[in-house]
Short mmCIF file of C-alpha atoms in Angstrom, two decimals:
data_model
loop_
_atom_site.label_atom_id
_atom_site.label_comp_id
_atom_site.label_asym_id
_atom_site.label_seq_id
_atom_site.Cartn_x
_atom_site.Cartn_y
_atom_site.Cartn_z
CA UNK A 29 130.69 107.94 116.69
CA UNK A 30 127.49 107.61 114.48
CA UNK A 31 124.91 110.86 115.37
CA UNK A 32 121.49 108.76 115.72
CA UNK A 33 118.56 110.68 113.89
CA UNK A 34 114.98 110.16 115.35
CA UNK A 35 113.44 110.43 112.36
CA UNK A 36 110.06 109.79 113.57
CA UNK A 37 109.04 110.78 116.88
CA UNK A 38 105.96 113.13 117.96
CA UNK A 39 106.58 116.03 120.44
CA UNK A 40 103.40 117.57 120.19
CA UNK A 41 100.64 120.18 122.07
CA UNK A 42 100.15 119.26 126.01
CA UNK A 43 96.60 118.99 125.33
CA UNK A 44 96.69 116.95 122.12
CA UNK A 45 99.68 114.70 123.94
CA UNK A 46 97.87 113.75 126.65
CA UNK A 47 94.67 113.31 124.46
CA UNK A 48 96.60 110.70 122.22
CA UNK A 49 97.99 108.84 125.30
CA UNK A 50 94.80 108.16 126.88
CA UNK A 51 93.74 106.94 123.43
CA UNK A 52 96.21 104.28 124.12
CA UNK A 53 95.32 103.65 127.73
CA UNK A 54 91.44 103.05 127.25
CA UNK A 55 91.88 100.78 124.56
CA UNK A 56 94.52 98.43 127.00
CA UNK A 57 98.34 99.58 125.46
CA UNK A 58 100.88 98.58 127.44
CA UNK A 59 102.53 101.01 129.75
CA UNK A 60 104.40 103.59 127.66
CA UNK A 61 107.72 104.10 129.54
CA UNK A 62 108.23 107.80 127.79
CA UNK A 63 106.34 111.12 129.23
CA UNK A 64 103.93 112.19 126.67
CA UNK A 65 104.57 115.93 128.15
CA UNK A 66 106.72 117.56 124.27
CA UNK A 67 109.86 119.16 126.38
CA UNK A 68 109.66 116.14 128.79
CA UNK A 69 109.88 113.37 125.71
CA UNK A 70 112.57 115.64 124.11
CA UNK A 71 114.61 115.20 126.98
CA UNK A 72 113.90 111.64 127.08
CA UNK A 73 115.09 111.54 123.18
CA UNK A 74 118.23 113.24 124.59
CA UNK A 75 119.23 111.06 127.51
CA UNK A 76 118.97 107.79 125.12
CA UNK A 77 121.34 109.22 122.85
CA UNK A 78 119.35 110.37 119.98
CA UNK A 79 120.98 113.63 118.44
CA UNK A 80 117.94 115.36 116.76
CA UNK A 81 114.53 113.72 115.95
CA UNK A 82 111.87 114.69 113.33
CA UNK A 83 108.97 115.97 114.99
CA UNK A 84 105.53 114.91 113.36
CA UNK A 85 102.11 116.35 113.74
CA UNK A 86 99.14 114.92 112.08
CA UNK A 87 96.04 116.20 111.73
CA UNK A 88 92.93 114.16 112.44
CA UNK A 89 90.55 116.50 110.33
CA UNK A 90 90.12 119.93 108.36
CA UNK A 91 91.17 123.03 109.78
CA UNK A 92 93.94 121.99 111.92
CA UNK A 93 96.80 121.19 110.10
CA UNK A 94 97.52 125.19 110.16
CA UNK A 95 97.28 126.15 114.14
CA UNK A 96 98.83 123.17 114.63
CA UNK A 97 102.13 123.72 111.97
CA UNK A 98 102.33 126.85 113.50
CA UNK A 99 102.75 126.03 117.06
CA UNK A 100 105.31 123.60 115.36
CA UNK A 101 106.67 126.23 114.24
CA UNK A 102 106.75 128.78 116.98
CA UNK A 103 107.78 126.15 119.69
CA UNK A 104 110.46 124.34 118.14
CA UNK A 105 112.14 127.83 116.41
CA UNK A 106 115.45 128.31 117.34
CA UNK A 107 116.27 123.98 118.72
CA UNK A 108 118.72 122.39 117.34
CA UNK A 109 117.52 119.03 118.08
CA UNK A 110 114.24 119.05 116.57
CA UNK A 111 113.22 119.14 112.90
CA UNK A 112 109.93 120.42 113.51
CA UNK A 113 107.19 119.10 111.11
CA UNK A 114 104.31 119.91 109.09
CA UNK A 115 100.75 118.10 108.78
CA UNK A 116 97.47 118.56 106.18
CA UNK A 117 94.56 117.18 105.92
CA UNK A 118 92.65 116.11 102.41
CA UNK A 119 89.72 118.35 103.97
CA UNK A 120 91.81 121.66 103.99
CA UNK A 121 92.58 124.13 101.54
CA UNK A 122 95.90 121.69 100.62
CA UNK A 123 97.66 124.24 98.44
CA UNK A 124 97.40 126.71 101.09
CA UNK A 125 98.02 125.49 103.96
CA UNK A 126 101.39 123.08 102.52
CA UNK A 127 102.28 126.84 101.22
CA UNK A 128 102.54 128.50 104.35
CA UNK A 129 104.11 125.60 106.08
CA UNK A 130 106.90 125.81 103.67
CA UNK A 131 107.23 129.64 103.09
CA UNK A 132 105.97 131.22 106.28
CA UNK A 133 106.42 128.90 109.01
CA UNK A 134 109.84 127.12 107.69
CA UNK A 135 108.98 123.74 108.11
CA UNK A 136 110.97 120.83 106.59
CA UNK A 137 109.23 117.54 107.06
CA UNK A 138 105.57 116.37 106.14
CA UNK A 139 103.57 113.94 108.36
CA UNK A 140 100.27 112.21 106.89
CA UNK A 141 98.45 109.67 108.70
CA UNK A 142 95.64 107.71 107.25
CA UNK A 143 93.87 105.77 109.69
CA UNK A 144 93.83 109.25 112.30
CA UNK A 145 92.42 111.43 109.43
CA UNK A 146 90.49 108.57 107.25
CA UNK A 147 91.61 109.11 104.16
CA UNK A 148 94.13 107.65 101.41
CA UNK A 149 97.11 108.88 100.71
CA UNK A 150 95.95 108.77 96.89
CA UNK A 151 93.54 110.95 97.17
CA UNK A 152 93.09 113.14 94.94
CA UNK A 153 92.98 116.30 96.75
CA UNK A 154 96.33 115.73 98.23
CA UNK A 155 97.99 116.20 94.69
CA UNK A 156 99.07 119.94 95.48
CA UNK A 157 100.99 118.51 98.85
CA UNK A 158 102.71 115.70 96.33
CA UNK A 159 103.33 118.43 93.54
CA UNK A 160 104.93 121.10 96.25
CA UNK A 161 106.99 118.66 98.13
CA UNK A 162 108.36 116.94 94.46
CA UNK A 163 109.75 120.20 93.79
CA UNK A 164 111.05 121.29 96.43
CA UNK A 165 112.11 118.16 98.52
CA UNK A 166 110.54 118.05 101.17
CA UNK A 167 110.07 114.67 102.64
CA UNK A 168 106.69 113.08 103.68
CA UNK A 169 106.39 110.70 106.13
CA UNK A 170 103.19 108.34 105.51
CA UNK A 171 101.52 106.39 108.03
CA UNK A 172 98.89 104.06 105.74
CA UNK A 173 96.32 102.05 106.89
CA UNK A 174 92.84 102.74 108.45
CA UNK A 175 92.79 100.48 111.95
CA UNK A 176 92.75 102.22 114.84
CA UNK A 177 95.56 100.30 116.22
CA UNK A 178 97.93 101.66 113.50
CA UNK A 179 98.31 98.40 111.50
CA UNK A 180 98.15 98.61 107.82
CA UNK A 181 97.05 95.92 105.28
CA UNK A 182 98.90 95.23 101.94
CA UNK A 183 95.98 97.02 99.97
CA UNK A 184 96.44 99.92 102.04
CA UNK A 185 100.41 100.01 101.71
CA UNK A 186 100.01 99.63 98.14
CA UNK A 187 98.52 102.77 97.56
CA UNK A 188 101.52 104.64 99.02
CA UNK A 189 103.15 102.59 96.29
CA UNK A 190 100.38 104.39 93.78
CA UNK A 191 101.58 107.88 94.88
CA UNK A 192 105.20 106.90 94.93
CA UNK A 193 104.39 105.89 90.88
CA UNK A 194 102.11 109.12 90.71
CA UNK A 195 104.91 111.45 91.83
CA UNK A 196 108.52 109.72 91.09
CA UNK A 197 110.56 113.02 92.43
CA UNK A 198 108.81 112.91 95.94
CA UNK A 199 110.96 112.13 98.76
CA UNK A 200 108.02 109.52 100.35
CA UNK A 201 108.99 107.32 103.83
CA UNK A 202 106.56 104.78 104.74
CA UNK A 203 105.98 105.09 108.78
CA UNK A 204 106.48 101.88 110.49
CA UNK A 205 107.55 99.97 107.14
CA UNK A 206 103.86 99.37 106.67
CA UNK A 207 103.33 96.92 109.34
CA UNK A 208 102.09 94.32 109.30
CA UNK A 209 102.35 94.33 105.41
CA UNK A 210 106.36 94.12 105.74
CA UNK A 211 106.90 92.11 102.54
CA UNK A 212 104.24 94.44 100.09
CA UNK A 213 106.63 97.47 102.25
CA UNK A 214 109.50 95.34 100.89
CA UNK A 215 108.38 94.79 97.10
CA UNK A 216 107.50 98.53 96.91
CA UNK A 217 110.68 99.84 97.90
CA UNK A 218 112.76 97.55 95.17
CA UNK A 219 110.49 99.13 92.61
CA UNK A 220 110.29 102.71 93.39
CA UNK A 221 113.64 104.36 94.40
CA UNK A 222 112.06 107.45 95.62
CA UNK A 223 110.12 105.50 98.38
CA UNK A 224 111.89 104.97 102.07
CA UNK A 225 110.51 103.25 105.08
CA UNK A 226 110.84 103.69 108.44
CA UNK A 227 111.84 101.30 111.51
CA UNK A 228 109.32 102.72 113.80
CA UNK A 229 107.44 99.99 116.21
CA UNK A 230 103.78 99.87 116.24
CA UNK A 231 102.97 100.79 120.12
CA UNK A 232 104.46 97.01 121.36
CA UNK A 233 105.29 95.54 118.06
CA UNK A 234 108.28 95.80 116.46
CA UNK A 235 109.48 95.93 113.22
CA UNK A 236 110.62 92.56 112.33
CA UNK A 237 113.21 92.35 109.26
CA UNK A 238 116.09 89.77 108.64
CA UNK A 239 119.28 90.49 107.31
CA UNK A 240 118.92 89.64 104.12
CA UNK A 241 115.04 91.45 103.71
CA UNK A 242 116.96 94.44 103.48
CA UNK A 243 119.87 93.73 101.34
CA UNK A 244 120.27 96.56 98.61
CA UNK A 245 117.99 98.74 100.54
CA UNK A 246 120.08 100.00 103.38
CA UNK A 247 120.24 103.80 101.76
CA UNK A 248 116.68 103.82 102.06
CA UNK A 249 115.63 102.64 105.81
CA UNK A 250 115.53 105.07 108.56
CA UNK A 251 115.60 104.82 112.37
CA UNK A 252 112.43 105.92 114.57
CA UNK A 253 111.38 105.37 117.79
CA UNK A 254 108.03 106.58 117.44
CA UNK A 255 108.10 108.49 121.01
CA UNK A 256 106.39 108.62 122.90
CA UNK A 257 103.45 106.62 121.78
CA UNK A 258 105.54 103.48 122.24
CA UNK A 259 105.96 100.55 124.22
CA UNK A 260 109.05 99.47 122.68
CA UNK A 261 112.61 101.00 123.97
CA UNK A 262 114.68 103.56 121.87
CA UNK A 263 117.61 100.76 122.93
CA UNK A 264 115.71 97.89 121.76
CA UNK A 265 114.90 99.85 119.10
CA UNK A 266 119.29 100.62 118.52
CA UNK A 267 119.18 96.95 119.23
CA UNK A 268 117.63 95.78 116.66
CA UNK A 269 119.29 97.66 114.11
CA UNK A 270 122.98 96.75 115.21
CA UNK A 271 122.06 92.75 115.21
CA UNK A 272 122.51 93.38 111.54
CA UNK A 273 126.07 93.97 111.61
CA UNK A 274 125.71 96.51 108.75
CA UNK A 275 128.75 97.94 106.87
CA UNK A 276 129.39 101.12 109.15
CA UNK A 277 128.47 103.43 106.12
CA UNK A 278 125.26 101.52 106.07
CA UNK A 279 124.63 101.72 109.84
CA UNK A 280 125.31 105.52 110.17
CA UNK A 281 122.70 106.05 106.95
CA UNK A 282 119.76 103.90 108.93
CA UNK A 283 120.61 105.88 112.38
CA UNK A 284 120.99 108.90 110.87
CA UNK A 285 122.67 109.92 107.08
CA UNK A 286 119.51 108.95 105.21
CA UNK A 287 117.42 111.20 107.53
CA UNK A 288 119.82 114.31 107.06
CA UNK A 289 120.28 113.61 103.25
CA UNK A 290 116.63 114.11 102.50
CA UNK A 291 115.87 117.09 104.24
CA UNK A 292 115.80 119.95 102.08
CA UNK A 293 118.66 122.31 102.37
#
């Protein structure tokens, strides 16, 4: 039986969860069927079937990437089921705060997102995050673009191509395989091995991929349901994965091998 890994979900602060989901409500989302509540979407992870989940923060500005990772941190110590994550923000003191994310607060998995904390994922003063994480393997999960709906253009996808050039030992998965931009997503991944993407919807809108998009690539695609900031179904989401009809070695390493192969040990 294949162990499904979440690898993108975001179980997050009461305050901040609620905050996020009535983002989505004012600007007319459709109904989110998951609780935005963090241990009431963990148990919603659970019941459809999902076996452990990364758990991403992001920061929105300087200065709280740190309280943040630490509640990460604190809350999460000790669960099986959740990979709690890390955040930073080009506006911090980057070296520092990546530092004690790794070495104080144990955490395993990056999250960046561009459009929430307007800035690139280029930028410059993000090179002691890249540098840190190329070393010691730490995977980042990159959400590019800058609309407030959480689309991405090809310009802005390209640029996680730029850091994927930049930094070739980096262990980089693009959030949401850069949707809308699915074929620059596509063309970046044939020419930079160390570059993933993930299958996570954006709010209503699934990732849309035929067979043969992906043929060659399967090692490098990861499951994500996005929870519980989505509109979309963890079993559509299953769905759409098994209408591939994927060699079962393939299958297993989009639900799940891929995700626990490039955590760090």
């Amino acid at each position: 039986m294949t162990t499904i890994v979440d690898a993108h979900a975001h179980l997050l602060p009461d305050r901040l969860a609620a905050k996020i989901r009535r983002f989505f409500e004012e600007r007319g989302a459709p109904r989110m069927p998951y609780p935005h509540a963090p241990l009431a979407a963990r148990e919603a992870l659970a019941a459809a079937g999902i076996a452990r989940c990364w758990n991403l923060p992001y920061a929105h500005r300087g200065g709280v990437a740190s309280p943040l990772n630490r509640w990460m941190a604190q809350t999460w110590a000790g669960d099986p089921f959740v990979v709690a994550g890390a955040t930073v923000h080009p506006d911090d003191d980057v070296a520092a705060v990546v530092a004690e994310a790794i070495e104080e607060f144990r955490l395993r998995v990056f999250k960046l997102h561009c459009s929430v904390g307007v800035f690139s994922p280029n930028d410059a003063r993000l090179d002691p995050l890249w540098e840190r994480v190329s070393t010691g393997g730490h995977p980042v999960v990159v959400h590019a673009g800058s609309a407030h709906e959480g689309t991405a253009a090809p310009a802005e996808v390209e640029a996680i191509g730029r850091v994927a050039r930049r930094w070739p030992r980096a262990r980089i998965i693009l959030a949401h395989f850069g949707s809308p931009a699915v074929a620059t997503a596509l063309a970046l991944l044939r020419d930079n091995e160390n570059l993933h993407a993930d299958l996570c919807p954006v709010v209503a809108e699934p990732v849309r991929l035929p067979r043969s998009a992906i043929a060659g690539l399967e090692r490098r695609i990861l499951f994500g349901s996005d929870v519980p900031s989505v509109a979309v179904t963890i079993e559509d989401s299953l769905a759409r994965v098994r209408i591939w009809n994927l060699d079962p070695a393939d299958e297993d390493a989009v639900l799940g091998g891929t995700a626990n192969r490039l955590l760090p040990g």
